[in-house]
PDB file of C-alpha atoms in Angstrom:
ATOM      1  CA  ILE A   1       0.011   0.048  -0.137  1.00 71.00           C
ATOM      2  CA  LEU A   2       1.515   3.320  -1.044  1.00 80.00           C
ATOM      3  CA  ASN A   3       1.359   5.965   1.577  1.00 90.00           C
ATOM      4  CA  VAL A   4       1.122   9.673   0.753  1.00 96.00           C
ATOM      5  CA  GLU A   5       0.664  12.084   3.613  1.00 97.00           C
ATOM      6  CA  GLN A   6       0.167  15.775   3.611  1.00 97.00           C
ATOM      7  CA  SER A   7       0.634  18.062   6.373  1.00 97.00           C
ATOM      8  CA  PRO A   8      -0.823  20.180   8.029  1.00 97.00           C
ATOM      9  CA  GLN A   9      -4.572  18.876   7.673  1.00 96.00           C
ATOM     10  CA  SER A  10      -5.768  22.549   7.677  1.00 96.00           C
ATOM     11  CA  LEU A  11      -4.244  25.930   7.884  1.00 95.00           C
ATOM     12  CA  HIS A  12      -5.559  29.402   8.575  1.00 96.00           C
ATOM     13  CA  VAL A  13      -3.274  32.155   7.186  1.00 96.00           C
ATOM     14  CA  GLN A  14      -3.797  35.825   7.199  1.00 97.00           C
ATOM     15  CA  GLU A  15      -4.224  37.475   3.797  1.00 97.00           C
ATOM     16  CA  GLY A  16      -0.839  38.859   2.565  1.00 97.00           C
ATOM     17  CA  ASP A  17       1.193  36.227   4.470  1.00 97.00           C
ATOM     18  CA  SER A  18       2.998  33.586   2.621  1.00 97.00           C
ATOM     19  CA  THR A  19       2.594  29.833   3.528  1.00 97.00           C
ATOM     20  CA  ASN A  20       3.835  26.383   2.684  1.00 96.00           C
ATOM     21  CA  PHE A  21       2.668  22.928   3.181  1.00 95.00           C
ATOM     22  CA  THR A  22       4.140  19.340   2.668  1.00 98.00           C
ATOM     23  CA  CYS A  23       3.476  16.211   0.760  1.00 98.00           C
ATOM     24  CA  SER A  24       5.463  12.967   1.755  1.00 98.00           C
ATOM     25  CA  PHE A  25       5.587   9.937  -0.570  1.00 96.00           C
ATOM     26  CA  PRO A  26       7.525   6.895  -1.118  1.00 93.00           C
ATOM     27  CA  SER A  27      11.109   7.432  -2.273  1.00 91.00           C
ATOM     28  CA  SER A  28      11.244   4.172  -4.157  1.00 89.00           C
ATOM     29  CA  ASN A  29       9.483   3.592  -7.620  1.00 89.00           C
ATOM     30  CA  PHE A  30       9.042   7.167  -8.215  1.00 92.00           C
ATOM     31  CA  TYR A  31       7.549   8.380 -11.367  1.00 92.00           C
ATOM     32  CA  ALA A  32       5.812  11.626 -10.907  1.00 93.00           C
ATOM     33  CA  LEU A  33       4.222  13.865  -8.173  1.00 95.00           C
ATOM     34  CA  HIS A  34       1.149  15.977  -8.988  1.00 96.00           C
ATOM     35  CA  TRP A  35      -0.408  18.930  -7.112  1.00 97.00           C
ATOM     36  CA  TYR A  36      -4.051  19.964  -7.576  1.00 97.00           C
ATOM     37  CA  ARG A  37      -5.944  22.778  -6.179  1.00 97.00           C
ATOM     38  CA  TRP A  38      -9.739  21.829  -5.275  1.00 96.00           C
ATOM     39  CA  GLU A  39     -12.230  24.457  -4.530  1.00 94.00           C
ATOM     40  CA  THR A  40     -15.488  23.426  -2.900  1.00 87.00           C
ATOM     41  CA  ALA A  41     -18.201  22.321  -5.346  1.00 86.00           C
ATOM     42  CA  LYS A  42     -15.579  22.521  -8.193  1.00 91.00           C
ATOM     43  CA  SER A  43     -13.265  20.285 -10.043  1.00 93.00           C
ATOM     44  CA  PRO A  44      -9.768  19.642  -8.789  1.00 94.00           C
ATOM     45  CA  GLU A  45      -7.523  21.582 -11.047  1.00 95.00           C
ATOM     46  CA  ALA A  46      -4.065  20.787 -11.879  1.00 95.00           C
ATOM     47  CA  LEU A  47      -1.254  23.014 -10.620  1.00 97.00           C
ATOM     48  CA  PHE A  48       1.952  21.155 -11.200  1.00 95.00           C
ATOM     49  CA  VAL A  49       3.561  17.749 -12.294  1.00 95.00           C
ATOM     50  CA  MET A  50       6.876  17.058 -11.353  1.00 95.00           C
ATOM     51  CA  THR A  51       9.206  14.136 -12.469  1.00 94.00           C
ATOM     52  CA  LEU A  52      12.689  15.124 -11.488  1.00 94.00           C
ATOM     53  CA  ASN A  53      14.699  15.197  -8.052  1.00 95.00           C
ATOM     54  CA  GLY A  54      15.218  19.123  -7.487  1.00 94.00           C
ATOM     55  CA  ASP A  55      12.492  20.163  -9.800  1.00 94.00           C
ATOM     56  CA  GLU A  56      11.018  23.475  -8.960  1.00 97.00           C
ATOM     57  CA  LYS A  57       7.906  24.737 -10.817  1.00 97.00           C
ATOM     58  CA  LYS A  58       5.995  28.084 -10.406  1.00 97.00           C
ATOM     59  CA  LYS A  59       2.631  29.424 -11.465  1.00 95.00           C
ATOM     60  CA  GLY A  60       1.966  33.038 -10.319  1.00 96.00           C
ATOM     61  CA  ARG A  61       2.346  33.229  -6.608  1.00 97.00           C
ATOM     62  CA  ILE A  62       2.299  29.342  -6.236  1.00 97.00           C
ATOM     63  CA  SER A  63       5.605  27.245  -6.401  1.00 98.00           C
ATOM     64  CA  ALA A  64       6.587  23.822  -5.693  1.00 98.00           C
ATOM     65  CA  THR A  65       9.664  21.857  -5.019  1.00 98.00           C
ATOM     66  CA  LEU A  66      10.510  18.246  -5.265  1.00 98.00           C
ATOM     67  CA  ASN A  67      12.820  15.968  -3.398  1.00 97.00           C
ATOM     68  CA  THR A  68      12.387  12.401  -4.582  1.00 96.00           C
ATOM     69  CA  LYS A  69      15.282  10.973  -2.606  1.00 96.00           C
ATOM     70  CA  GLU A  70      13.709  11.778   0.533  1.00 96.00           C
ATOM     71  CA  GLY A  71      10.237  11.557  -0.573  1.00 96.00           C
ATOM     72  CA  TYR A  72       8.737  14.897   0.004  1.00 97.00           C
ATOM     73  CA  SER A  73       7.438  18.010  -1.846  1.00 98.00           C
ATOM     74  CA  TYR A  74       6.642  21.553  -0.803  1.00 98.00           C
ATOM     75  CA  LEU A  75       3.876  23.828  -2.021  1.00 98.00           C
ATOM     76  CA  TYR A  76       4.562  27.441  -1.402  1.00 98.00           C
ATOM     77  CA  ILE A  77       2.250  30.264  -1.685  1.00 98.00           C
ATOM     78  CA  LYS A  78       3.385  33.953  -1.604  1.00 97.00           C
ATOM     79  CA  GLY A  79       1.201  36.642  -0.303  1.00 97.00           C
ATOM     80  CA  SER A  80      -1.751  34.616   0.173  1.00 97.00           C
ATOM     81  CA  GLN A  81      -5.201  36.124  -1.251  1.00 96.00           C
ATOM     82  CA  PRO A  82      -8.691  34.966  -0.449  1.00 95.00           C
ATOM     83  CA  GLU A  83      -9.064  33.387  -3.604  1.00 94.00           C
ATOM     84  CA  ASP A  84      -6.327  30.836  -2.658  1.00 96.00           C
ATOM     85  CA  SER A  85      -8.713  29.313  -0.031  1.00 97.00           C
ATOM     86  CA  ALA A  86      -8.997  25.589  -1.225  1.00 97.00           C
ATOM     87  CA  THR A  87      -7.909  22.194  -0.562  1.00 97.00           C
ATOM     88  CA  TYR A  88      -4.634  21.169  -2.010  1.00 98.00           C
ATOM     89  CA  LEU A  89      -3.954  17.864  -2.996  1.00 97.00           C
ATOM     90  CA  CYS A  90      -0.884  15.990  -3.832  1.00 97.00           C
ATOM     91  CA  ALA A  91      -0.721  12.701  -5.754  1.00 96.00           C
ATOM     92  CA  PHE A  92       2.111  10.133  -6.393  1.00 94.00           C
ATOM     93  CA  LYS A  93       2.465   8.108  -9.447  1.00 92.00           C
ATOM     94  CA  LYS A  94       4.751   5.018  -9.281  1.00 89.00           C
ATOM     95  CA  SER A  95       6.923   3.857 -12.062  1.00 86.00           C
ATOM     96  CA  GLY A  96       5.982   0.863 -13.886  1.00 75.00           C
ATOM     97  CA  GLY A  97       4.419   2.179 -17.027  1.00 58.00           C
ATOM     98  CA  GLY A  98       0.812   2.209 -18.431  1.00 53.00           C
ATOM     99  CA  ALA A  99      -1.916   4.574 -17.456  1.00 50.00           C
ATOM    100  CA  ASP A 100      -1.595   3.747 -13.710  1.00 66.00           C
ATOM    101  CA  GLY A 101      -3.753   5.595 -11.188  1.00 87.00           C
ATOM    102  CA  LEU A 102      -2.476   8.298  -8.811  1.00 92.00           C
ATOM    103  CA  THR A 103      -2.307   7.616  -5.080  1.00 93.00           C
ATOM    104  CA  PHE A 104      -3.671  10.886  -3.324  1.00 95.00           C
ATOM    105  CA  GLY A 105      -2.887  12.300  -0.088  1.00 96.00           C
ATOM    106  CA  LYS A 106      -5.739  13.581   2.170  1.00 96.00           C
ATOM    107  CA  GLY A 107      -4.993  17.287   1.177  1.00 96.00           C
ATOM    108  CA  THR A 108      -4.135  20.351   2.999  1.00 97.00           C
ATOM    109  CA  HIS A 109      -7.301  22.707   3.713  1.00 97.00           C
ATOM    110  CA  LEU A 110      -6.218  26.356   3.194  1.00 97.00           C
ATOM    111  CA  ILE A 111      -8.281  29.239   4.520  1.00 97.00           C
ATOM    112  CA  ILE A 112      -7.292  32.681   3.836  1.00 96.00           C
ATOM    113  CA  GLN A 113      -8.644  35.044   6.522  1.00 93.00           C
ATOM    114  CA  PRO A 114      -9.114  38.728   5.152  1.00 89.00           C
TER     115      PRO A 114
ATOM    116  CA  GLU B   1     -11.376  26.128 -21.832  1.00 77.00           C
ATOM    117  CA  PRO B   2     -12.348  22.407 -22.303  1.00 79.00           C
ATOM    118  CA  GLU B   3     -13.632  20.814 -19.504  1.00 91.00           C
ATOM    119  CA  VAL B   4     -14.759  17.272 -18.409  1.00 96.00           C
ATOM    120  CA  THR B   5     -18.723  17.159 -17.684  1.00 96.00           C
ATOM    121  CA  GLN B   6     -20.330  14.607 -15.307  1.00 97.00           C
ATOM    122  CA  THR B   7     -23.944  13.672 -14.919  1.00 96.00           C
ATOM    123  CA  PRO B   8     -25.884  13.490 -12.726  1.00 97.00           C
ATOM    124  CA  SER B   9     -24.320  15.784 -10.125  1.00 96.00           C
ATOM    125  CA  HIS B  10     -26.198  14.010  -7.605  1.00 97.00           C
ATOM    126  CA  GLN B  11     -28.031  10.585  -7.461  1.00 97.00           C
ATOM    127  CA  VAL B  12     -29.846   8.856  -4.683  1.00 98.00           C
ATOM    128  CA  THR B  13     -30.565   5.250  -4.926  1.00 97.00           C
ATOM    129  CA  GLN B  14     -31.730   2.185  -3.069  1.00 97.00           C
ATOM    130  CA  MET B  15     -29.216  -0.487  -1.969  1.00 97.00           C
ATOM    131  CA  GLY B  16     -29.104  -3.169  -4.697  1.00 97.00           C
ATOM    132  CA  GLN B  17     -29.907  -0.861  -7.503  1.00 97.00           C
ATOM    133  CA  GLU B  18     -28.006  -0.250 -10.490  1.00 98.00           C
ATOM    134  CA  VAL B  19     -26.489   3.070 -11.190  1.00 98.00           C
ATOM    135  CA  ILE B  20     -24.817   4.488 -14.263  1.00 98.00           C
ATOM    136  CA  LEU B  21     -22.650   7.633 -13.856  1.00 98.00           C
ATOM    137  CA  ARG B  22     -21.936   9.485 -17.186  1.00 97.00           C
ATOM    138  CA  CYS B  23     -18.921  11.372 -18.134  1.00 97.00           C
ATOM    139  CA  VAL B  24     -17.846  13.461 -21.322  1.00 97.00           C
ATOM    140  CA  PRO B  25     -14.059  13.747 -21.155  1.00 96.00           C
ATOM    141  CA  ILE B  26     -12.190  16.305 -23.232  1.00 94.00           C
ATOM    142  CA  SER B  27     -12.557  15.505 -26.702  1.00 90.00           C
ATOM    143  CA  ASN B  28      -8.852  14.902 -27.812  1.00 90.00           C
ATOM    144  CA  HIS B  29      -7.821  13.104 -24.685  1.00 93.00           C
ATOM    145  CA  LEU B  30      -6.986   9.560 -24.997  1.00 91.00           C
ATOM    146  CA  TYR B  31      -7.019   8.262 -21.365  1.00 93.00           C
ATOM    147  CA  PHE B  32      -9.929   8.206 -19.030  1.00 95.00           C
ATOM    148  CA  TYR B  33     -10.289   7.431 -15.335  1.00 96.00           C
ATOM    149  CA  TRP B  34     -12.659   7.019 -12.522  1.00 97.00           C
ATOM    150  CA  TYR B  35     -11.767   8.131  -9.103  1.00 97.00           C
ATOM    151  CA  ARG B  36     -13.868   8.179  -6.002  1.00 97.00           C
ATOM    152  CA  GLN B  37     -13.860  10.026  -2.492  1.00 96.00           C
ATOM    153  CA  ILE B  38     -15.702   8.565   0.360  1.00 96.00           C
ATOM    154  CA  LEU B  39     -16.596  11.496   2.740  1.00 93.00           C
ATOM    155  CA  GLY B  40     -13.679  12.200   4.943  1.00 91.00           C
ATOM    156  CA  GLN B  41     -11.319   9.950   3.154  1.00 94.00           C
ATOM    157  CA  LYS B  42      -8.722  10.176   0.301  1.00 95.00           C
ATOM    158  CA  VAL B  43      -9.396  10.332  -3.326  1.00 95.00           C
ATOM    159  CA  GLU B  44      -8.993   6.717  -4.444  1.00 95.00           C
ATOM    160  CA  PHE B  45      -8.207   5.321  -7.858  1.00 95.00           C
ATOM    161  CA  LEU B  46     -10.788   3.009  -9.295  1.00 96.00           C
ATOM    162  CA  VAL B  47      -9.807   2.398 -13.189  1.00 96.00           C
ATOM    163  CA  SER B  48      -8.173   3.894 -15.997  1.00 93.00           C
ATOM    164  CA  PHE B  49      -9.046   3.283 -19.702  1.00 93.00           C
ATOM    165  CA  TYR B  50      -7.316   3.548 -22.753  1.00 91.00           C
ATOM    166  CA  ASN B  51      -7.888   2.258 -26.342  1.00 90.00           C
ATOM    167  CA  ASN B  52     -11.185   1.035 -25.570  1.00 91.00           C
ATOM    168  CA  GLU B  53     -10.325  -1.140 -22.793  1.00 92.00           C
ATOM    169  CA  ILE B  54      -9.201  -1.188 -19.211  1.00 93.00           C
ATOM    170  CA  SER B  55      -5.607  -0.347 -18.575  1.00 90.00           C
ATOM    171  CA  GLU B  56      -5.489  -0.658 -14.925  1.00 90.00           C
ATOM    172  CA  LYS B  57      -7.988  -1.210 -11.939  1.00 92.00           C
ATOM    173  CA  SER B  58      -7.584  -1.001  -8.344  1.00 92.00           C
ATOM    174  CA  GLU B  59      -8.879  -3.552  -5.613  1.00 90.00           C
ATOM    175  CA  ILE B  60     -12.033  -1.438  -5.246  1.00 93.00           C
ATOM    176  CA  PHE B  61     -12.892  -2.129  -8.663  1.00 95.00           C
ATOM    177  CA  ASP B  62     -14.523  -5.430  -8.401  1.00 94.00           C
ATOM    178  CA  ASP B  63     -17.088  -7.363 -10.478  1.00 94.00           C
ATOM    179  CA  GLN B  64     -19.850  -4.923  -9.464  1.00 96.00           C
ATOM    180  CA  PHE B  65     -17.999  -2.079 -11.375  1.00 97.00           C
ATOM    181  CA  SER B  66     -17.831  -1.665 -15.118  1.00 97.00           C
ATOM    182  CA  VAL B  67     -16.914   0.914 -17.497  1.00 97.00           C
ATOM    183  CA  GLU B  68     -17.805   1.594 -21.089  1.00 95.00           C
ATOM    184  CA  ARG B  69     -17.141   3.936 -23.852  1.00 92.00           C
ATOM    185  CA  PRO B  70     -20.384   3.382 -25.835  1.00 86.00           C
ATOM    186  CA  ASP B  71     -19.821   6.267 -28.563  1.00 86.00           C
ATOM    187  CA  GLY B  72     -17.089   8.579 -29.119  1.00 78.00           C
ATOM    188  CA  SER B  73     -17.782  10.982 -26.500  1.00 86.00           C
ATOM    189  CA  ASN B  74     -19.205   9.297 -23.363  1.00 93.00           C
ATOM    190  CA  PHE B  75     -17.394   7.391 -20.685  1.00 96.00           C
ATOM    191  CA  THR B  76     -19.667   5.607 -18.133  1.00 97.00           C
ATOM    192  CA  LEU B  77     -19.242   3.917 -14.764  1.00 98.00           C
ATOM    193  CA  LYS B  78     -21.776   1.351 -13.848  1.00 98.00           C
ATOM    194  CA  ILE B  79     -22.239  -0.125 -10.508  1.00 97.00           C
ATOM    195  CA  ARG B  80     -24.521  -3.246 -10.772  1.00 96.00           C
ATOM    196  CA  SER B  81     -25.890  -3.674  -7.409  1.00 95.00           C
ATOM    197  CA  THR B  82     -24.952  -0.820  -5.155  1.00 97.00           C
ATOM    198  CA  LYS B  83     -24.018  -1.125  -1.350  1.00 97.00           C
ATOM    199  CA  LEU B  84     -24.134   1.317   1.356  1.00 97.00           C
ATOM    200  CA  GLU B  85     -20.300   1.584   1.182  1.00 96.00           C
ATOM    201  CA  ASP B  86     -20.503   2.729  -2.367  1.00 97.00           C
ATOM    202  CA  SER B  87     -21.890   5.915  -1.206  1.00 98.00           C
ATOM    203  CA  ALA B  88     -18.991   8.636  -2.348  1.00 98.00           C
ATOM    204  CA  MET B  89     -18.183  11.349  -4.705  1.00 97.00           C
ATOM    205  CA  TYR B  90     -17.079   9.841  -8.034  1.00 98.00           C
ATOM    206  CA  PHE B  91     -14.811  11.727 -10.250  1.00 97.00           C
ATOM    207  CA  CYS B  92     -14.152  11.104 -13.858  1.00 97.00           C
ATOM    208  CA  ALA B  93     -11.063  12.573 -15.376  1.00 96.00           C
ATOM    209  CA  SER B  94      -9.072  12.400 -18.672  1.00 95.00           C
ATOM    210  CA  SER B  95      -5.500  13.207 -19.806  1.00 93.00           C
ATOM    211  CA  ALA B  96      -3.945  13.693 -23.231  1.00 91.00           C
ATOM    212  CA  GLY B  97      -1.311  11.106 -22.260  1.00 84.00           C
ATOM    213  CA  PHE B  98      -0.159   9.105 -19.357  1.00 76.00           C
ATOM    214  CA  GLY B  99       2.738   9.509 -16.814  1.00 71.00           C
ATOM    215  CA  ALA B 100       3.543  12.994 -16.249  1.00 76.00           C
ATOM    216  CA  ASN B 101       0.412  14.270 -18.080  1.00 86.00           C
ATOM    217  CA  VAL B 102      -1.978  16.231 -15.702  1.00 91.00           C
ATOM    218  CA  LEU B 103      -5.432  14.967 -15.238  1.00 94.00           C
ATOM    219  CA  THR B 104      -8.432  17.102 -16.025  1.00 96.00           C
ATOM    220  CA  PHE B 105     -11.368  16.335 -13.593  1.00 96.00           C
ATOM    221  CA  GLY B 106     -14.871  16.689 -13.787  1.00 96.00           C
ATOM    222  CA  ALA B 107     -16.794  18.343 -10.864  1.00 95.00           C
ATOM    223  CA  GLY B 108     -18.021  14.787  -9.635  1.00 96.00           C
ATOM    224  CA  SER B 109     -21.125  12.811  -9.174  1.00 97.00           C
ATOM    225  CA  ARG B 110     -22.266  12.420  -5.525  1.00 97.00           C
ATOM    226  CA  LEU B 111     -23.802   8.987  -5.083  1.00 98.00           C
ATOM    227  CA  THR B 112     -25.791   8.383  -1.902  1.00 98.00           C
ATOM    228  CA  VAL B 113     -26.946   4.756  -1.374  1.00 97.00           C
ATOM    229  CA  LEU B 114     -29.889   4.278   1.188  1.00 97.00           C
TER     230      LEU B 114
END
């Protein structure tokens, strides 16, 4: 059973502050690490897919890093805005080829307080 | 922007009844998936579908479940005889390729089994 853990489970951040949270995943048989942003009553929306150790990706105020050797990824949000309030999901894809399923973490529920 | 559409958004059914959940993936995507999330738990992989056949399925996807792509646009999930524990949000997703390609998710179909 693949174990993908996210911490913290929930987070309250003041508008304008920066924040980060963690996804940990198996360090063996790594293929890719996905991050999704999920607002209530909407579809999960892809943020990043990372495949290489040391990868850093950025999309506006959101960025992510990847350490495959130790099995973790950080998601950073700079200057949080109320519209950043959502659940952030990470998902691990193991190597082995084929259209394999993703193993998701439980998510970090982020609330930005004005 | 292209999106994955799912119907119905919410279905209530009696235990033992058959249920069909429908999805229209993005038209030029080749890989299709079903995931589910039981309330309070992680999003779980059910099945992936490529080239008109199942590519991979999880332990959850037992004989009670089936998928079909009956025409060029729809992708359906059928549960033959629903159980209480099938109550969940079911997400359809599609991707252009596999591996490091992001998934585009639908907004989900909430299934409640009474």
